[in-house]
Tab-separated table of C-alpha atoms and ligand atoms in Angstrom:
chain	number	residue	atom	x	y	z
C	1	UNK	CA	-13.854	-22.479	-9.262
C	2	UNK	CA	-15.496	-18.792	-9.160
C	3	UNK	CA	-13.067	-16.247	-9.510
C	4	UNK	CA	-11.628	-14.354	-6.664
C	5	UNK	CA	-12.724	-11.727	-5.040
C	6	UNK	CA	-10.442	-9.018	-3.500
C	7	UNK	CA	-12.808	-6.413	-0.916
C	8	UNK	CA	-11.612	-3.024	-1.392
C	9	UNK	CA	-12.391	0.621	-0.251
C	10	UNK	CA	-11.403	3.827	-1.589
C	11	UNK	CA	-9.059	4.209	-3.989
C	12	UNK	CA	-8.084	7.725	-2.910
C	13	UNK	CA	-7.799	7.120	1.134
C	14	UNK	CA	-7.599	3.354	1.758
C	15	UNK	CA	-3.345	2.825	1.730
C	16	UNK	CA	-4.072	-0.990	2.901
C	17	UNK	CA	-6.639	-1.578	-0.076
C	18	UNK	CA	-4.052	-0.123	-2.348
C	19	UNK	CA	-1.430	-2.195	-1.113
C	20	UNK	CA	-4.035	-5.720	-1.180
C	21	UNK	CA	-4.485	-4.950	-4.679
C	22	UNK	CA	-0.914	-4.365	-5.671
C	23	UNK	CA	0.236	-7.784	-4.107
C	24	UNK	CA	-2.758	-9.337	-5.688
C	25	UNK	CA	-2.154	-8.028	-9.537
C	26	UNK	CA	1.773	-8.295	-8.783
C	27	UNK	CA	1.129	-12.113	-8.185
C	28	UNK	CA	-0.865	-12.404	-11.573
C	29	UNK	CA	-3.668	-13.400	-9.633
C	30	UNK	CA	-7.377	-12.685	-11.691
C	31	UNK	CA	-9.977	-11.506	-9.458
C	32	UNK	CA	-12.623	-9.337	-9.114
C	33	UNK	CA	-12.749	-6.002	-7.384
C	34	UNK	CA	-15.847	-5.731	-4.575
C	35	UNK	CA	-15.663	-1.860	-3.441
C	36	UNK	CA	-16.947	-1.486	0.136
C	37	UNK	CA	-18.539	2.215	-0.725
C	38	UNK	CA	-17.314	4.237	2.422
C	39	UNK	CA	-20.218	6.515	1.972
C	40	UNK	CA	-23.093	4.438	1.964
C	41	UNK	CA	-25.002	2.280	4.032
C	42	UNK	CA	-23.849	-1.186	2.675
C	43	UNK	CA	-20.690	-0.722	3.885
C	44	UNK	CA	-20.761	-2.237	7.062
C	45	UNK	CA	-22.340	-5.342	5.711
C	46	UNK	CA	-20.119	-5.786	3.243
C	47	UNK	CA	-17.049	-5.231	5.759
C	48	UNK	CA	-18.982	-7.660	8.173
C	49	UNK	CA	-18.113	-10.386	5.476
C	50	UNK	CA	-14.098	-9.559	6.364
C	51	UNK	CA	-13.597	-11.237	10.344
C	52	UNK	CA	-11.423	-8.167	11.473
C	53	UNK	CA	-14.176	-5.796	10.402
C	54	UNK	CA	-11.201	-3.929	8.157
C	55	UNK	CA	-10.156	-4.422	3.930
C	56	UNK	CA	-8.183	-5.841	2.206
C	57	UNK	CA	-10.256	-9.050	2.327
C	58	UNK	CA	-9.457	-11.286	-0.401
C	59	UNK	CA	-11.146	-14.488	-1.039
C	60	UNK	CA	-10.054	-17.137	-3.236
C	61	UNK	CA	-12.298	-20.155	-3.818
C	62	UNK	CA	-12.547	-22.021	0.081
C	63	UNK	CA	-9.695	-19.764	1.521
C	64	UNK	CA	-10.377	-16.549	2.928
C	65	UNK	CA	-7.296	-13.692	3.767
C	66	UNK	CA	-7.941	-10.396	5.374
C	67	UNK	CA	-4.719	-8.727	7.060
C	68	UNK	CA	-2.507	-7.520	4.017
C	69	UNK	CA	0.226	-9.428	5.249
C	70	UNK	CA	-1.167	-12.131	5.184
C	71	UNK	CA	-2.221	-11.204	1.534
C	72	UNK	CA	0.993	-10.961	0.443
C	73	UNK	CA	2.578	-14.401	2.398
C	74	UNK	CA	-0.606	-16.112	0.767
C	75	UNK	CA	0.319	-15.003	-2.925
C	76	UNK	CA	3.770	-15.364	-2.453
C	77	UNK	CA	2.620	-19.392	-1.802
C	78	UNK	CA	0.031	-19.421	-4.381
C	79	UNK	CA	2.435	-17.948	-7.267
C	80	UNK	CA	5.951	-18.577	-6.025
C	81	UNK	CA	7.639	-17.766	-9.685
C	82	UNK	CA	5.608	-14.550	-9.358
C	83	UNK	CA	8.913	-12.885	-7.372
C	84	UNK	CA	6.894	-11.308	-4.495
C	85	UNK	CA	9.846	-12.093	-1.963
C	86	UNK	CA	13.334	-12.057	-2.983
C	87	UNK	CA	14.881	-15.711	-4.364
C	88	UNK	CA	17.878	-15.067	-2.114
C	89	UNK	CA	17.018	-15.834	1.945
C	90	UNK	CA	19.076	-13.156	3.330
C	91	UNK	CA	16.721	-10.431	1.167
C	92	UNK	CA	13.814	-12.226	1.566
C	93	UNK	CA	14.584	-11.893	5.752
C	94	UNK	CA	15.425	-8.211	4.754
C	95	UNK	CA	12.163	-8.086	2.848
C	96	UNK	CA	9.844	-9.158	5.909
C	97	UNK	CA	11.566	-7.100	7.591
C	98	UNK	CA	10.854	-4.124	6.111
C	99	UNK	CA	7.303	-5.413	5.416
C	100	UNK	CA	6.540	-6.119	8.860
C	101	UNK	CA	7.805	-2.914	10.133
C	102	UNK	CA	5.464	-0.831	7.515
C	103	UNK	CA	2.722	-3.330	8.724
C	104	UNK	CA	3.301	-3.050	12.029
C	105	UNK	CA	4.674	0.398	12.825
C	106	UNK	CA	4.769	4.841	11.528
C	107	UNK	CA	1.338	4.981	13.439
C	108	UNK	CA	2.463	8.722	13.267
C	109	UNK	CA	2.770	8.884	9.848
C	110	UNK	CA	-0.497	6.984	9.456
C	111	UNK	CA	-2.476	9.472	11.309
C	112	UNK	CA	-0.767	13.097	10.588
C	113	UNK	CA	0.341	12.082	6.587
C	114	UNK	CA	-3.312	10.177	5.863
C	115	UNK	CA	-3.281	9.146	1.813
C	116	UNK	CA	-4.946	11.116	-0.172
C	117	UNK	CA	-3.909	10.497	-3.955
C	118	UNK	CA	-6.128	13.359	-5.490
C	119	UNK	CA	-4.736	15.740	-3.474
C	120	UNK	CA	-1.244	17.765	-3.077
C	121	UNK	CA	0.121	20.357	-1.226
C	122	UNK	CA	2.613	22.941	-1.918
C	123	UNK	CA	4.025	22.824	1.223
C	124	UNK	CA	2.762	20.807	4.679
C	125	UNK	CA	4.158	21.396	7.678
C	126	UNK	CA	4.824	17.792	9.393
C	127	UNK	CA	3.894	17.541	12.701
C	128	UNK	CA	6.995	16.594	15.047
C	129	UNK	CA	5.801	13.129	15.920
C	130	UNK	CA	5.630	12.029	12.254
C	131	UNK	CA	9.186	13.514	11.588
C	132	UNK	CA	10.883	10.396	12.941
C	133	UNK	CA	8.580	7.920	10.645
C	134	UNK	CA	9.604	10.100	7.701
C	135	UNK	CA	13.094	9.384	8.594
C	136	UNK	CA	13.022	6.272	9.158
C	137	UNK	CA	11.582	5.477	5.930
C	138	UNK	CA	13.983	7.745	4.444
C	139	UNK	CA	16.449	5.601	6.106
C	140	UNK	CA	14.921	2.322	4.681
C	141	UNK	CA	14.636	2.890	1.099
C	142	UNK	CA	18.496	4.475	1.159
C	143	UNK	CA	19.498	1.126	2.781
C	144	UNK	CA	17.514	-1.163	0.032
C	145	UNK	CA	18.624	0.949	-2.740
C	146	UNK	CA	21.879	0.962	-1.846
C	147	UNK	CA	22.172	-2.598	-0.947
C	148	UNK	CA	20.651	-4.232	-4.335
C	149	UNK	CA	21.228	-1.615	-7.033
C	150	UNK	CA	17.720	-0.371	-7.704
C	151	UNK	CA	15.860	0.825	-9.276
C	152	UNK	CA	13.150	-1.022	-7.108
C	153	UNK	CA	14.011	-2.056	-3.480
C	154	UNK	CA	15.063	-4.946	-3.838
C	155	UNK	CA	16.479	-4.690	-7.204
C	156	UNK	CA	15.301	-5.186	-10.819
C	157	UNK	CA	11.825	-5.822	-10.312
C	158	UNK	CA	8.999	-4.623	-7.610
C	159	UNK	CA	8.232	-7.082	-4.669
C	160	UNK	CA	6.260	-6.963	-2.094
C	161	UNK	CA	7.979	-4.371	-0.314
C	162	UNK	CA	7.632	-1.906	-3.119
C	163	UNK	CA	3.628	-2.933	-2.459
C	164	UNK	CA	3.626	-2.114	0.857
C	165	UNK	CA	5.551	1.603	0.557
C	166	UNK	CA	3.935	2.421	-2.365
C	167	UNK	CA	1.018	4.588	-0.223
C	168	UNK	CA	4.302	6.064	1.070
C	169	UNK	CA	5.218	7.123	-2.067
C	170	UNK	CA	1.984	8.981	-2.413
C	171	UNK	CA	2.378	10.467	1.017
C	172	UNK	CA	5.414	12.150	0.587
C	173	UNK	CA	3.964	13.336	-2.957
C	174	UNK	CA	0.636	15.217	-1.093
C	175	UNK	CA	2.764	16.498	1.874
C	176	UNK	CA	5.401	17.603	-0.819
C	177	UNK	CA	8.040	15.866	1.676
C	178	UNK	CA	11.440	17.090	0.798
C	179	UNK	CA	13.576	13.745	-0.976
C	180	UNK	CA	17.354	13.733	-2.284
C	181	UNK	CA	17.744	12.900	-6.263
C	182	UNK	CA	17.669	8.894	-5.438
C	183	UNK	CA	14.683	8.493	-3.144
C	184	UNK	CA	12.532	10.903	-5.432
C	185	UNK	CA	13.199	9.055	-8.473
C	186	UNK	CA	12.291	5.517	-6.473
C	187	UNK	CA	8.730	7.446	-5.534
C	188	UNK	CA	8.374	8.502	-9.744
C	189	UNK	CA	8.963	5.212	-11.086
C	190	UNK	CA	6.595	4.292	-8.188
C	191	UNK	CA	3.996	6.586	-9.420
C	192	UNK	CA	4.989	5.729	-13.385
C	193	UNK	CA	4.248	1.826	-12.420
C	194	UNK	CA	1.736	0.313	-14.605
C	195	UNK	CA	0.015	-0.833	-11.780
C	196	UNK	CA	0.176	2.324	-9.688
C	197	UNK	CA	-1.723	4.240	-12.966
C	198	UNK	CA	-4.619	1.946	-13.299
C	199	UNK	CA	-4.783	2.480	-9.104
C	200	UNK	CA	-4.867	6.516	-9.520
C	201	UNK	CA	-6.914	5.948	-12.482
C	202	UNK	CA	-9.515	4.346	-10.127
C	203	UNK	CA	-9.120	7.262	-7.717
C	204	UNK	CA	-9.540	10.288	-9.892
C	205	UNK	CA	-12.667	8.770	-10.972
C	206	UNK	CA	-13.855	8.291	-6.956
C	207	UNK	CA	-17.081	11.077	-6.772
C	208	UNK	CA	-16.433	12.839	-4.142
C	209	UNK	CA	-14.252	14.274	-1.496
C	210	UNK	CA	-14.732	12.159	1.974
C	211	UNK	CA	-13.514	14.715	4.885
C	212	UNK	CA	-14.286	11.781	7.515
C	213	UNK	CA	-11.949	9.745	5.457
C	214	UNK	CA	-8.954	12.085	5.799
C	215	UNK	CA	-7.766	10.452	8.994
C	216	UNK	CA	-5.489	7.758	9.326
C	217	UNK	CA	-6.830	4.897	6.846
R	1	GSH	N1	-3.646	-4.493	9.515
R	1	GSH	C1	-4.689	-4.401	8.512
R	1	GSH	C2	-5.081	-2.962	8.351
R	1	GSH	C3	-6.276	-2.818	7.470
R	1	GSH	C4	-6.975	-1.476	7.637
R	1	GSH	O1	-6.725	-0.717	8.589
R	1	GSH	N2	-7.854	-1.166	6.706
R	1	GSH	C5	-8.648	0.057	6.754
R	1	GSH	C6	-8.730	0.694	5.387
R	1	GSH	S1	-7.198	1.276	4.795
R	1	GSH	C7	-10.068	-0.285	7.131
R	1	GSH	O2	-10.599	-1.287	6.684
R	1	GSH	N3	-10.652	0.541	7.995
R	1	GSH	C8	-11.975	0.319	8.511
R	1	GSH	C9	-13.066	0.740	7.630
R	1	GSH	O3	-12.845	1.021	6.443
R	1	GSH	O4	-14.174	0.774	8.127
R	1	GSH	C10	-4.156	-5.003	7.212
R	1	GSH	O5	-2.962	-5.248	7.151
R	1	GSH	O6	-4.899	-5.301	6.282
């Protein structure tokens, strides 16, 4: 079987191909990276290959996954003992949950709080329509934290929730968003994840600055 192949974009703007990867190296899953260059020409045709035009795109062997979602319901199958949902079914609903609602929803966010891991601000005035996203994520990771004990979200060790709010984590970090003791020291040991380093790693080493790209992505 050839290896798999996980379609990417940039590590410094692309908060979906960040998340992809995480749920792919979370679920011990070896595969190789294919970066669709967002500055040059071959990146349409290599996004072509993906049928919703958009990465993640993972393929692996006959079956192909685009939709990060989908990623992470596909890995969670393909490694169960890998721990990307919680072993209880009352967190694992809770998990979804939360999964689907970063999947599905903070369009504000998205747009006025784009990720940007190279970059930080002193201070960033959030426009109003985002405030209620920030809140509500706020709001979230309180909830999970309190609920399981920490120091992850759903306890003891990352799961795919962690994946999918990890861009968060770098959001609030570049828009210097204003946290209480708990939540910051979630986004740190977010940032101090293994994982997480060899991601920014990627990014600092990106060329160059991509103004288009510092839109919702
Ligand atoms: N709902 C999709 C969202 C994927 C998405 O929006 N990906 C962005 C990059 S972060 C993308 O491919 N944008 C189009 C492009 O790069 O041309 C998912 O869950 O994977």
């Amino acid at each position: 079987m050839t290896s798999a192949k996980l379609t990417i974009s940039s590590k410094n703007y692309s908060s979906w191909s960040l998340r992809g990867w995480l749920l792919c190296k979370m679920a011990g899953l070896e595969f190789d990276e294919v970066i669709a260059p967002p500055d040059e020409k071959n990146r349409q045709e290599l996004l072509l290959l993906s049928p919703s035009v958009l990465v993640p795109r993972l393929t692996d062997g006959d079956v192909d996954v685009w939709d990060t979602l989908a990623i992470a319901e596909y890995m969670h199958e393909r490694f169960p003992d890998a721990g990307l949902f919680p072993a209880d079914m009352a967190q694992r609903a809770h998990c979804r949950a939360i999964c689907g609602e970063m999947h599905s929803g903070f369009q504000n966010m998205r747009s006025a709080m784009p990720m940007n891991i190279r970059t930080t601000y002193d201070t960033f005035k959030i426009f109003t329509g985002a405030r209620p996203d920030v809140e509500r994520v706020k709001e979230i990771w309180t909830e999970c934290l309190d609920a399981y004990g920490g120091p992850w979200l759903f306890g003891a060790k990352p799961t795919a929730a962690d994946a999918m709010f990890a861009p968060v984590c770098s959001r609030f970090r570049t828009y210097a968003v204003e946290l209480e003791p708990k939540l910051q020291a979630y986004c740190d040991m977010v940032f101090d994840w293994p994982l997480m380093k060899q991601w920014i790693a990627g990014a600092e080493a990106e060329p160059a600055e991509i103004v288009e790209l510092e839109v919702e992505f």
